[in-house]
mmCIF file of C-alpha atoms and ligand atoms in Angstrom:
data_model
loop_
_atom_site.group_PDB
_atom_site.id
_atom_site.type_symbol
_atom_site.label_atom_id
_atom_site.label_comp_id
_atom_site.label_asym_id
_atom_site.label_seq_id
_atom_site.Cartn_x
_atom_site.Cartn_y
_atom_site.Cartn_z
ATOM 1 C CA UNK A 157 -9.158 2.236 -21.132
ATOM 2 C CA UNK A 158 -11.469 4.669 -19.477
ATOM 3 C CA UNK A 159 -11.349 3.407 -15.550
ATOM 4 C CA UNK A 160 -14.743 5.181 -15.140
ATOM 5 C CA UNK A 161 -13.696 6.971 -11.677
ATOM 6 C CA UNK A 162 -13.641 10.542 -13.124
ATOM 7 C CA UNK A 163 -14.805 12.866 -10.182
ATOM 8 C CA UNK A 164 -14.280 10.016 -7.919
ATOM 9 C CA UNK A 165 -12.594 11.245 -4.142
ATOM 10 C CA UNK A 166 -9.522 8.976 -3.339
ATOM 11 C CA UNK A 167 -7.760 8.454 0.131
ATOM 12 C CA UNK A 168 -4.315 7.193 -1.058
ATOM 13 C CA UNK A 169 -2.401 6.985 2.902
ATOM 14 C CA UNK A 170 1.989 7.007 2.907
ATOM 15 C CA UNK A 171 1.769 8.293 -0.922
ATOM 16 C CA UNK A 172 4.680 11.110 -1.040
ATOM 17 C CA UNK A 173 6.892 8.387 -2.449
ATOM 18 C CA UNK A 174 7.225 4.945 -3.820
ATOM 19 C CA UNK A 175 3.898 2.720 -4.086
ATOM 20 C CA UNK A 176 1.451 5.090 -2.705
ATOM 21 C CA UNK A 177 2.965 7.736 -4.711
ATOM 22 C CA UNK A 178 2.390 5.382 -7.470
ATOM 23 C CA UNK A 179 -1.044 4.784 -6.694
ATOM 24 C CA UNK A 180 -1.669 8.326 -5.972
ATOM 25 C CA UNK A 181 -0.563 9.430 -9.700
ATOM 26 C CA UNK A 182 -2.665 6.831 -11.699
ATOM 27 C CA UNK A 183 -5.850 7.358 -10.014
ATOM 28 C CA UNK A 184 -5.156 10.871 -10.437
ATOM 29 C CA UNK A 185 -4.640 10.185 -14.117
ATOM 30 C CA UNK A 186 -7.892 8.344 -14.393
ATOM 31 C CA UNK A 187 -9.788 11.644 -13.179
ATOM 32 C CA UNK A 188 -10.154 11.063 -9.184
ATOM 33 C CA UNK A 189 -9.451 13.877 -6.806
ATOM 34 C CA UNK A 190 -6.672 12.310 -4.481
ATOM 35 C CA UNK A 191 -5.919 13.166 -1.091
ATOM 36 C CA UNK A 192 -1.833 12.372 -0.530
ATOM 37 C CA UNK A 193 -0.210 12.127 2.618
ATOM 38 C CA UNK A 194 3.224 11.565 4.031
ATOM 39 C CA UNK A 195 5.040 12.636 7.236
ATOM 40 C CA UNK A 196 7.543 14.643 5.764
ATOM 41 C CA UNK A 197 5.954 17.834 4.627
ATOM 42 C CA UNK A 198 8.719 19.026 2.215
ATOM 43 C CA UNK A 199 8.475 15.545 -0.006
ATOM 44 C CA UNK A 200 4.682 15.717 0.696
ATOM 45 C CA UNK A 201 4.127 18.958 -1.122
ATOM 46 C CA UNK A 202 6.530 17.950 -3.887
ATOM 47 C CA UNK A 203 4.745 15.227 -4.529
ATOM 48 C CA UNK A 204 1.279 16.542 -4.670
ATOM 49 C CA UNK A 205 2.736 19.176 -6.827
ATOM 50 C CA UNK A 206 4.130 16.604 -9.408
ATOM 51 C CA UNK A 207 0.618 14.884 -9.690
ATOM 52 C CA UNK A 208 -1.276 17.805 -9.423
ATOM 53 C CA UNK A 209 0.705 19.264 -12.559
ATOM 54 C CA UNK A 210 0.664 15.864 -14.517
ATOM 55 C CA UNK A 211 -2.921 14.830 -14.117
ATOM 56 C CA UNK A 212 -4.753 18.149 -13.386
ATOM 57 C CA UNK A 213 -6.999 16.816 -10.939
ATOM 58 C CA UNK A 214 -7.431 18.322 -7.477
ATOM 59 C CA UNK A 215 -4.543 16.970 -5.540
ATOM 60 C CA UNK A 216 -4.952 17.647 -1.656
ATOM 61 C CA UNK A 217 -1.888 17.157 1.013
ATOM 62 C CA UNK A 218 -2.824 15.893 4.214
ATOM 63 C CA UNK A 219 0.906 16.308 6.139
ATOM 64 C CA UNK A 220 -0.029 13.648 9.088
ATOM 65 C CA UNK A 221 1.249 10.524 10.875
ATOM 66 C CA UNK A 222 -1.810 8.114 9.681
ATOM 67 C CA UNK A 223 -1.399 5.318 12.251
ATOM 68 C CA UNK A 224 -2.430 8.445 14.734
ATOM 69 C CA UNK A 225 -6.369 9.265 15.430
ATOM 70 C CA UNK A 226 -5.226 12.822 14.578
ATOM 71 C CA UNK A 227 -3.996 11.833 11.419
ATOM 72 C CA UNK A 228 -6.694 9.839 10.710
ATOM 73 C CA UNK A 229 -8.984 12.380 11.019
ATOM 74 C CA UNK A 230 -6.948 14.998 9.208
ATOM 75 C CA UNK A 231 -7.292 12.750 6.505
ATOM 76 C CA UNK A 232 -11.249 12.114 6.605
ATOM 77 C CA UNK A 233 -11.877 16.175 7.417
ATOM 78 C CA UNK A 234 -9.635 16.441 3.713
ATOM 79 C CA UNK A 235 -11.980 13.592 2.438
ATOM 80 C CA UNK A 236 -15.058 13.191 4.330
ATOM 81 C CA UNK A 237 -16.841 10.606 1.775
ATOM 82 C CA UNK A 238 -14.317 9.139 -0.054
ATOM 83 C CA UNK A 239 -14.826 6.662 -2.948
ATOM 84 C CA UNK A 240 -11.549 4.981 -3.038
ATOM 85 C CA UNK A 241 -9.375 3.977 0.342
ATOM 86 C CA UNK A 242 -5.705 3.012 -0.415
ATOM 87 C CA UNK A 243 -4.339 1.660 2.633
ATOM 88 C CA UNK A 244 -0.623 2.213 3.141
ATOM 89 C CA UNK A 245 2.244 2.525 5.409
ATOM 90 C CA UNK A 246 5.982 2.378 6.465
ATOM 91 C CA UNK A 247 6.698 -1.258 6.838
ATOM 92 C CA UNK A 248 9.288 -2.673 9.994
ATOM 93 C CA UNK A 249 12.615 -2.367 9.882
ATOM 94 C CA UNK A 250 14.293 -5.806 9.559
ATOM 95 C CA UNK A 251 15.053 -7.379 12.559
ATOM 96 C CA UNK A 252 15.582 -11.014 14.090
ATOM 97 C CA UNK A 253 12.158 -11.877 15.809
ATOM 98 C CA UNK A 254 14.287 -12.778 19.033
ATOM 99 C CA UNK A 255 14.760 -9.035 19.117
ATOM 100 C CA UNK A 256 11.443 -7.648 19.007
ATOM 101 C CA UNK A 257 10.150 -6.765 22.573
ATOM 102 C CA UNK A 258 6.560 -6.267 23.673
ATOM 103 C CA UNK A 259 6.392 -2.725 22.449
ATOM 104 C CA UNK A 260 7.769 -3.334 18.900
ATOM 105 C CA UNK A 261 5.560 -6.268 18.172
ATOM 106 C CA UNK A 262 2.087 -3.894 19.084
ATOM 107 C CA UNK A 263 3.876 -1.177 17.156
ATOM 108 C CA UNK A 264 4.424 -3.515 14.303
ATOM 109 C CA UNK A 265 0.139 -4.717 14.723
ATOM 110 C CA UNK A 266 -0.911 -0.942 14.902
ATOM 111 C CA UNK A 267 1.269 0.137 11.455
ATOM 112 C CA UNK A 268 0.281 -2.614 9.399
ATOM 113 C CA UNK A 269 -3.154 -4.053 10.556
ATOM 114 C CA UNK A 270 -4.801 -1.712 13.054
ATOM 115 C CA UNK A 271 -4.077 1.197 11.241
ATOM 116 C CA UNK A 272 -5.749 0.194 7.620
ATOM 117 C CA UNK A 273 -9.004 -1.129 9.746
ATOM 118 C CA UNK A 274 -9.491 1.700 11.706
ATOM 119 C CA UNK A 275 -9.702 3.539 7.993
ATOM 120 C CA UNK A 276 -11.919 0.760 7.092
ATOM 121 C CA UNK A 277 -14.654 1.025 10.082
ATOM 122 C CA UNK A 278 -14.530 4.636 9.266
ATOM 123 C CA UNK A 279 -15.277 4.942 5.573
ATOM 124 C CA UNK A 280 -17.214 1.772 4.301
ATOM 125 C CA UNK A 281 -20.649 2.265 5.762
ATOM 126 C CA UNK A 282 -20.973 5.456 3.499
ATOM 127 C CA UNK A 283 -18.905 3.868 0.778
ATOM 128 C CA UNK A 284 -22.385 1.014 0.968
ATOM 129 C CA UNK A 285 -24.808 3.690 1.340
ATOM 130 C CA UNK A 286 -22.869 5.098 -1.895
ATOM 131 C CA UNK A 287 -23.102 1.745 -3.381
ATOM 132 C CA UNK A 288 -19.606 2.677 -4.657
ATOM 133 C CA UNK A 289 -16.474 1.982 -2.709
ATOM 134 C CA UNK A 290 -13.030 0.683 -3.243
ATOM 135 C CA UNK A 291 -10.506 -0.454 -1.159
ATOM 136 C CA UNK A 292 -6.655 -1.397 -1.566
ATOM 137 C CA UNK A 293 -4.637 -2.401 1.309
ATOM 138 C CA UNK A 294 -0.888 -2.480 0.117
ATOM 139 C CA UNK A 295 0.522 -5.514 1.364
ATOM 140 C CA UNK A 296 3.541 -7.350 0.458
ATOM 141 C CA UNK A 297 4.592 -10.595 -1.294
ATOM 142 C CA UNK A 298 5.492 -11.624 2.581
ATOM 143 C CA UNK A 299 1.994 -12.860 2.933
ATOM 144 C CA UNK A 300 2.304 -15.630 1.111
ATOM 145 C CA UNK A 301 6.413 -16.024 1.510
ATOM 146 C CA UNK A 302 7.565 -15.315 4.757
ATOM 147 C CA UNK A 303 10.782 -13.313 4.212
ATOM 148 C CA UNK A 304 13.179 -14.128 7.640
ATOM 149 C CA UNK A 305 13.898 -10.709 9.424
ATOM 150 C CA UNK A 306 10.125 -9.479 8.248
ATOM 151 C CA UNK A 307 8.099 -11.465 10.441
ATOM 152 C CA UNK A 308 6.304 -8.782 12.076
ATOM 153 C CA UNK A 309 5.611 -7.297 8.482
ATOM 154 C CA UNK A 310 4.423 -10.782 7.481
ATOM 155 C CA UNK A 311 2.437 -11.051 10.554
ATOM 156 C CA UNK A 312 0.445 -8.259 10.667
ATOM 157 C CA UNK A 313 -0.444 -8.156 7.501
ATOM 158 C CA UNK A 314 -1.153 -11.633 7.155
ATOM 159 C CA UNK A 315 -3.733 -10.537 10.276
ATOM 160 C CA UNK A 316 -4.848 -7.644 8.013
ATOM 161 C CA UNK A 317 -5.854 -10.158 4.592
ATOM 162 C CA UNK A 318 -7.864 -12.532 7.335
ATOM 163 C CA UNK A 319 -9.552 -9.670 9.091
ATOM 164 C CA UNK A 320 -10.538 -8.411 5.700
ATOM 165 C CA UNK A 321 -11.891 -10.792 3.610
ATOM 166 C CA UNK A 322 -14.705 -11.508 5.775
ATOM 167 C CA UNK A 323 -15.847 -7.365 5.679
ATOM 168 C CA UNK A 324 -15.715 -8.056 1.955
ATOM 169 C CA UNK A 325 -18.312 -10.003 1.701
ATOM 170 C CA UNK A 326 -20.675 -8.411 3.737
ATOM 171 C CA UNK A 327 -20.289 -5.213 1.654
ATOM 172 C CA UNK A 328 -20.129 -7.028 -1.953
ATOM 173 C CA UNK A 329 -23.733 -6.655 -2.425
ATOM 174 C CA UNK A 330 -23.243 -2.609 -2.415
ATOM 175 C CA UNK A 331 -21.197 -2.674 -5.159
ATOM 176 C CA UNK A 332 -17.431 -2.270 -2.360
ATOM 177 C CA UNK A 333 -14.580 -4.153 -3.208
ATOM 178 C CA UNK A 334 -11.960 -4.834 -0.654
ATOM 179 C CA UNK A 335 -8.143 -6.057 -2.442
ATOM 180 C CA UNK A 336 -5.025 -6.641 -1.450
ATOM 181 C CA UNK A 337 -2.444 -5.860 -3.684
ATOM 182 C CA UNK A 338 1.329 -7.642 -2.722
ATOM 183 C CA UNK A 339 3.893 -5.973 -3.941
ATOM 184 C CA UNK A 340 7.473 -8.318 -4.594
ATOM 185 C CA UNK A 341 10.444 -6.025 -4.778
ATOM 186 C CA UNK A 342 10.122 -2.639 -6.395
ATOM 187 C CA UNK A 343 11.998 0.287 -6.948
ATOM 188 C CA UNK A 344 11.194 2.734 -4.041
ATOM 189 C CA UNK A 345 13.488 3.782 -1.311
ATOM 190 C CA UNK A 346 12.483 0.941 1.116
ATOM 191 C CA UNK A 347 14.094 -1.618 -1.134
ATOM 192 C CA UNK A 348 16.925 -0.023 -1.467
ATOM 193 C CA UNK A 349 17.244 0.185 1.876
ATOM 194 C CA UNK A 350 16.766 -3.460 2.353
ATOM 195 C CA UNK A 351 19.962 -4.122 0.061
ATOM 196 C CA UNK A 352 22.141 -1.552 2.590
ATOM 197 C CA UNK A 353 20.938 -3.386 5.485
ATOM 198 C CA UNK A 354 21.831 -6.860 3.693
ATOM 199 C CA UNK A 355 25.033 -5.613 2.220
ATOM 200 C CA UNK A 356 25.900 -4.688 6.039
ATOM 201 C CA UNK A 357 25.143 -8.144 7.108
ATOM 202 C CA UNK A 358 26.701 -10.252 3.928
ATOM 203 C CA UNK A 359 29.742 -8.258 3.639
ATOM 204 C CA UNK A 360 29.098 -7.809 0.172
ATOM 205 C CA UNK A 361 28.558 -4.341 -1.800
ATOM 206 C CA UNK A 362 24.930 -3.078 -2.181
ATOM 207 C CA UNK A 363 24.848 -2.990 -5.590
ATOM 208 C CA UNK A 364 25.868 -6.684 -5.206
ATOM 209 C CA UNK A 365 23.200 -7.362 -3.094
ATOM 210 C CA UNK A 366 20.477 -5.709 -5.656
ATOM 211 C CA UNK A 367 22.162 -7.333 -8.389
ATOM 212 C CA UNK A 368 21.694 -10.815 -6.936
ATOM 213 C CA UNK A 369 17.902 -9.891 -5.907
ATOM 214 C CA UNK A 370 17.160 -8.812 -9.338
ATOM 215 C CA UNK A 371 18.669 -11.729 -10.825
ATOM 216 C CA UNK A 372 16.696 -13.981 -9.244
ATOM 217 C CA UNK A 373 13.640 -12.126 -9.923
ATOM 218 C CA UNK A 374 12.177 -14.263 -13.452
ATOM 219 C CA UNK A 375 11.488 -10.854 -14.645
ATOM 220 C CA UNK A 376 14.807 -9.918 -14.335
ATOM 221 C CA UNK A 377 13.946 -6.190 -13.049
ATOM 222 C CA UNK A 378 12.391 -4.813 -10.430
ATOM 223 C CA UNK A 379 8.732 -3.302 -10.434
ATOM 224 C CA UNK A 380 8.129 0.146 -10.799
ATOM 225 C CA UNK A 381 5.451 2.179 -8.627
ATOM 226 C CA UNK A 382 4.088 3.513 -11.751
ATOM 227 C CA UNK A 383 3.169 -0.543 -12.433
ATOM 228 C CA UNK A 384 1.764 -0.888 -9.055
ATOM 229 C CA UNK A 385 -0.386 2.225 -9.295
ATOM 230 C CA UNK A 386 -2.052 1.353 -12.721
ATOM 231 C CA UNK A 387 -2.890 -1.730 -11.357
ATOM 232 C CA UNK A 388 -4.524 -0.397 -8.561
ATOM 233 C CA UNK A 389 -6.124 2.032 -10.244
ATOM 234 C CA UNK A 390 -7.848 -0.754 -12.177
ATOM 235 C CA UNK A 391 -9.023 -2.502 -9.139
ATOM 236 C CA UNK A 392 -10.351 0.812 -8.300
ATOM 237 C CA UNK A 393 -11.979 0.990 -11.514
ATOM 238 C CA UNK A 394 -15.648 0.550 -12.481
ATOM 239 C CA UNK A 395 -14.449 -2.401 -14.046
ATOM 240 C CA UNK A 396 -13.502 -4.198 -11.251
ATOM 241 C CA UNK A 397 -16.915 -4.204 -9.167
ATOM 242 C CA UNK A 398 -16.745 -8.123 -9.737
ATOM 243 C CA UNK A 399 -13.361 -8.625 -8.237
ATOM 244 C CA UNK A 400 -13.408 -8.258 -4.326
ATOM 245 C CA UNK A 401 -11.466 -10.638 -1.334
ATOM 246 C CA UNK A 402 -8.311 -11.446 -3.615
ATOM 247 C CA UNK A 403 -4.657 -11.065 -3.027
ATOM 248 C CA UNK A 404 -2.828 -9.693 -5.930
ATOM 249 C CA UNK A 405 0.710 -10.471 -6.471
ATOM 250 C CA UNK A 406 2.883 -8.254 -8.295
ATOM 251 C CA UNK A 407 6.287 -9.952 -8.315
ATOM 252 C CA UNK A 408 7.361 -11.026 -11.746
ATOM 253 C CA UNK A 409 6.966 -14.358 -11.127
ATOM 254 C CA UNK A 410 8.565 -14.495 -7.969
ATOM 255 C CA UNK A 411 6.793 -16.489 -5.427
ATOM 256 C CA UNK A 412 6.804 -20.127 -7.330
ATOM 257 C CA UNK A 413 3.302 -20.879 -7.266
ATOM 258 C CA UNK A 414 0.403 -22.443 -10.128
ATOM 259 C CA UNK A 415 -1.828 -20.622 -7.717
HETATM 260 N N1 NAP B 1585 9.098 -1.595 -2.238
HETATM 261 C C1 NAP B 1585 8.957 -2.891 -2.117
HETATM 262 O O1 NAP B 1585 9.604 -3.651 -2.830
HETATM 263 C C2 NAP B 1585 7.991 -3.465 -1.098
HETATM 264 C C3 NAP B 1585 7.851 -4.857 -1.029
HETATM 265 C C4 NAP B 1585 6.967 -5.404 -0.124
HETATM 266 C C5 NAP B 1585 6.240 -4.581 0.716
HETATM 267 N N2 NAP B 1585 6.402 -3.234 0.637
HETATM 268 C C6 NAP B 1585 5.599 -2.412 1.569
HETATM 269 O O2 NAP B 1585 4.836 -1.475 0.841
HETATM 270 C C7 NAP B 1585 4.707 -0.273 1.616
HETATM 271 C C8 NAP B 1585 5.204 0.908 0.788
HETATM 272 O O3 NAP B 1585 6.566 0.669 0.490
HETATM 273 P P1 NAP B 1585 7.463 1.670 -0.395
HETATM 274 O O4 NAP B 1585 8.523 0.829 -0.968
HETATM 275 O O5 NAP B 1585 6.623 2.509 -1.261
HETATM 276 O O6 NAP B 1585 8.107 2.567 0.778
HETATM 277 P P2 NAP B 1585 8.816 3.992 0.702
HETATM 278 O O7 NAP B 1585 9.355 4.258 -0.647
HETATM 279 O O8 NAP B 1585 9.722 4.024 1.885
HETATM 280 O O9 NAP B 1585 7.605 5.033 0.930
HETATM 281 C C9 NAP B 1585 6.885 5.008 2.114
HETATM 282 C C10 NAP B 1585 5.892 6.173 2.092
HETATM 283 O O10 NAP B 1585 5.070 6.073 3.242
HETATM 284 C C11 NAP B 1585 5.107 7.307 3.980
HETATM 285 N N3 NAP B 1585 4.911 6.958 5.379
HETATM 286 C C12 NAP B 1585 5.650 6.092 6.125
HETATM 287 N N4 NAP B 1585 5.158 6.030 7.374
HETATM 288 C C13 NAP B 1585 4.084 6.866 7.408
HETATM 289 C C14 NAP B 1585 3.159 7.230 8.427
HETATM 290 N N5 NAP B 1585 3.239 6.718 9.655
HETATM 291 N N6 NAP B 1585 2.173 8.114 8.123
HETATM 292 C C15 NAP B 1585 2.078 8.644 6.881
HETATM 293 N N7 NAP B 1585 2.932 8.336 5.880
HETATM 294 C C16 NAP B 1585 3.920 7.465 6.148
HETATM 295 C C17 NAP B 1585 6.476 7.877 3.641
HETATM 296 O O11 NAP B 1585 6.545 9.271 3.863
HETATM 297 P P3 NAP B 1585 7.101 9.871 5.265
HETATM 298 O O12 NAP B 1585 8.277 9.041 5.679
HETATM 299 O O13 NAP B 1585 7.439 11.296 4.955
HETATM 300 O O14 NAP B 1585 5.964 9.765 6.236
HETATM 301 C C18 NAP B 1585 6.542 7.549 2.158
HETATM 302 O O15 NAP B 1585 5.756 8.439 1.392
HETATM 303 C C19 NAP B 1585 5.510 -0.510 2.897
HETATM 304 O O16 NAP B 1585 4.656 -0.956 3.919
HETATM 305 C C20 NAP B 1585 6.479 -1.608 2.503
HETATM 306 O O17 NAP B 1585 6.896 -2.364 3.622
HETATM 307 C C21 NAP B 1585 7.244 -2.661 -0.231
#
């Protein structure tokens, strides 16, 4: 299917790896430019390198912290009038909620709500004026099934879907979608290390640990990024102009819901 975002300018934030890599590589593959961006500027490069090579679309490296103003506007001097915003970012490490003093719970707010809305306020009045604009906030399956230990990552983002999905229907009318997509347990190195942390606290072997996860998964795998990333690519898609304010699971029929 032709997504009908050739030429388009994408943002894709935390996209050297895992889901925003993901992301990164199918909207690149549907003919959008794609600005990557990652801490680390040795996987950074290596990524954009991979895409760039694979899709050959202009791939850009922005090498920046992006809950930072500085990174944040490293990002929009890369892509001043971006089309597509994929919001992403390290998630919390697990930790018991008794644990999480003052500073850890605003650090928590900042990485996964305040960040992706400060992106937000910055890009969607030209994204109307455009009367083209998508945006993705990567969000997790913790939303909707609070996972103990990830509170603050259920939290926040459960802050971020709320804040959100009024903006998305003031903008609907200029043709700017505003998804979530929540990602269940995929392959990237965050999950695995959620299995070492769990194998430290069970006593049992992390391959046991991922065994048992994926077991109980009614898919019986784990996602892969490439998965995620053509499905956000489709909600980036001219196709999906229609579809704005929804929360996207993507767990293998994880969370036990008709709904
Ligand atoms: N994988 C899952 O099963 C799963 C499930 C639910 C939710 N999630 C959430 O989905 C998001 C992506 O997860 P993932 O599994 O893809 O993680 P990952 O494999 O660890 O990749 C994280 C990516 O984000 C970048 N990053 C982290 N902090 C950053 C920052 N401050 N500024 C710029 N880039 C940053 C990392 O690069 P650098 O470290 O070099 O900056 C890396 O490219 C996370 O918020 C995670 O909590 C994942």
């Amino acid at each position: 299917m032709d997504l009908g975002i050739r030429g388009r300018k994408a943002i894709v934030c935390a996209s050297s790896q895992g889901l925003g890599k993901g992301c990164a590589q199918a909207l690149a593959e549907a003919g959008a430019s794609v600005v990557v961006n990652g801490r680390n500027r040795d996987a950074l490069e290596a990524a954009a390198h991979e895409i760039r090579r694979s899709s050959g679309v202009e791939v850009t490296a922005v090498c920046a912290d992006v809950s930072t103003q500085q990174g944040q506007d490293a990002l929009l001097e890369a892509c001043p009038a971006p089309d597509i915003l994929v919001n992403n970012n390290g998630g919390p490490a697990f930790r018991d909620f008794r644990e999480l003093d003052r500073q850890a719970l605003l650090d928590g707010l900042t990485t996964n709500m305040v960040t992706p809305i400060e992106l937000i306020q910055r890009v969607i009045d030209g994204m109307a004026a455009r009367r083209f604009g998508r945006i993705v906030n990567i969000t997790s399956v913790s939303v909707k099934m609070p996972l103990a230990g990830l509170d603050l990552s259920s939290g926040a983002r459960a802050g971020l879907t709320a804040f959100v999905a009024g903006i998305a229907r003031s903008v609907a009318d200029k043709n700017v979608t505003i998804n979530n997509l929540l990602p269940g347990s995929f392959e990237t190195a965050r999950l695995s290390s959620a299995f070492r942390a769990a194998a430290k606290r069970s006593g049992l072997t992390e391959a046991e640990i991922a065994e048992r996860s994926r077991k109980a998964i009614p898919a019986r795998r784990f996602g892969t990024p490439a998965e995620f990333g053509h499905t956000c690519a489709f909600l980036c898609s001219v196709h999906a102009g229609y579809l704005t304010s929804q929360n996207i699971l993507l767990d293998g029929g994880d969370y036990p819901s008709a709904f």
